[in-house]
């Protein structure tokens, strides 16, 4: 299976029925599972055999989705979570506790930024932020003996900064620190972080993986390419887990993934529901086709907007003049995804007038599904901020975020055109 190309894996990986079984994964809507022999269940609890006993730890429908995403990302194991934020939280908790720190790009999803800057410090986990464009020496200065994780995004939401994987991977390798990447906006179809040195890949599957804005979810992938055994940074992997019969995670074939599920999912319970596992699984079937279309459409829309006299600036890596065009050619050669931002000439009222004049493209806080949608942070999500604070947050007052869908590009452009005519 792993020899297949990504397009084929999207369709075929994750679930193989036995003769006479359902062709697509059934929704196993059951919290619990039946066993005849006490020993069979005991072996499951001891992680001596694979199987299901309680849906907080594993469920067959969620497993189909997990196996598909693991195959797509080239990982050894994946863990389905209740949301992208749950995935990010559990990934951090798997390696860090009070007194530890993580080092993260400052250009990340707002929810992750809040988790790292406000909530984790309350639990004693410090987060040190770096500008992803800063040189390696600057970033390295943030790493010390208590650093447990470097966290980045392939395509930063909403800044649309493309990650320089080589730079971060070299730092992580040199210091023996785990390198985690949120790959939500690129998806494994456009970029496979493992190929560029990442150890852990995280997704909000609520976005492109599901693709239809139907199911909230998250997933953590263990790429299986990090050696915990003997690494002093990872004490909790190299000492027995007394809450799990003295298991030493570093000695297992899948260290991170096992600890994440057996300890963190067990204790926090932020599990993906079977129904959402099913919807997300089905969504992934068409992921390769969709990502191709999102990227093609976005390229056409970006070219159109960049030539429009009422547009002040536009940010999409498909454009030659874009700061991240070269980086994107290296890491995202197949397409740069559907997310872009641009600024309209004029004031906040003009932006609002433009948004309201759109007929097909709707205003939403969600991004990365089949339907094109827009958001004007200055008059919605960020409306409490002053002009000065907006600037500091990297969100100019005239920034409009556009998530380009898979409609016909001519219809998307026509809608933008008629709305721009009205402002
Ligand atoms: C939406 C998003 C998240 C959070 O995911 P939820 O499923 O909404 O919890 C995390 N990272 C990125 C890049 C996102 O776009």
Coordinates of N, CA and C and ligand atoms in Angstrom, one line a residue, residues 83-85 109 153 157 182 184 204 206-207 217, ligand 1:
X83 N -11.0 17.6 18.1 CA -10.8 18.9 17.3 C -9.3 19.1 17.0
X84 N -9.0 20.0 16.2 CA -7.6 20.4 15.9 C -7.0 20.9 17.2
X85 N -7.7 21.7 18.0 CA -7.1 22.2 19.2 C -6.8 21.0 20.2
X109 N -2.0 29.5 13.9 CA -3.4 29.7 14.1 C -3.7 30.3 15.4
X153 N 3.8 25.8 11.5 CA 2.8 25.4 10.5 C 3.3 25.4 9.1
X157 N -1.8 30.0 9.1 CA -3.1 30.5 9.1 C -3.2 31.7 10.1
X182 N 2.0 21.7 12.2 CA 0.6 21.7 11.9 C 0.4 21.8 10.4
X184 N -2.4 21.5 8.5 CA -3.8 21.7 8.2 C -4.0 22.3 6.8
X204 N -6.0 19.9 11.9 CA -7.4 20.2 12.2 C -8.1 19.5 11.1
X206 N -11.1 19.3 10.7 CA -12.3 20.1 10.4 C -12.1 20.9 9.1
X207 N -10.9 21.0 8.6 CA -10.7 21.9 7.4 C -10.6 20.9 6.2
X217 N -12.8 17.9 14.0 CA -11.9 16.8 14.3 C -10.5 17.2 14.3
Ligands
LIG1 C1 -8.7 25.6 12.5 C2 -7.3 25.3 12.8 C3 -6.9 24.7 14.0 C4 -7.9 24.3 15.1 O1 -8.7 23.3 14.7 P1 -10.2 23.1 15.3 O2 -10.6 21.8 14.6 O3 -11.0 24.2 14.9 O4 -10.0 22.9 16.8 C5 -5.6 24.4 14.2 N1 -4.7 24.8 13.3 C6 -5.0 25.4 12.1 C7 -3.9 25.7 11.1 C8 -6.3 25.6 11.8 O5 -6.7 26.2 10.7

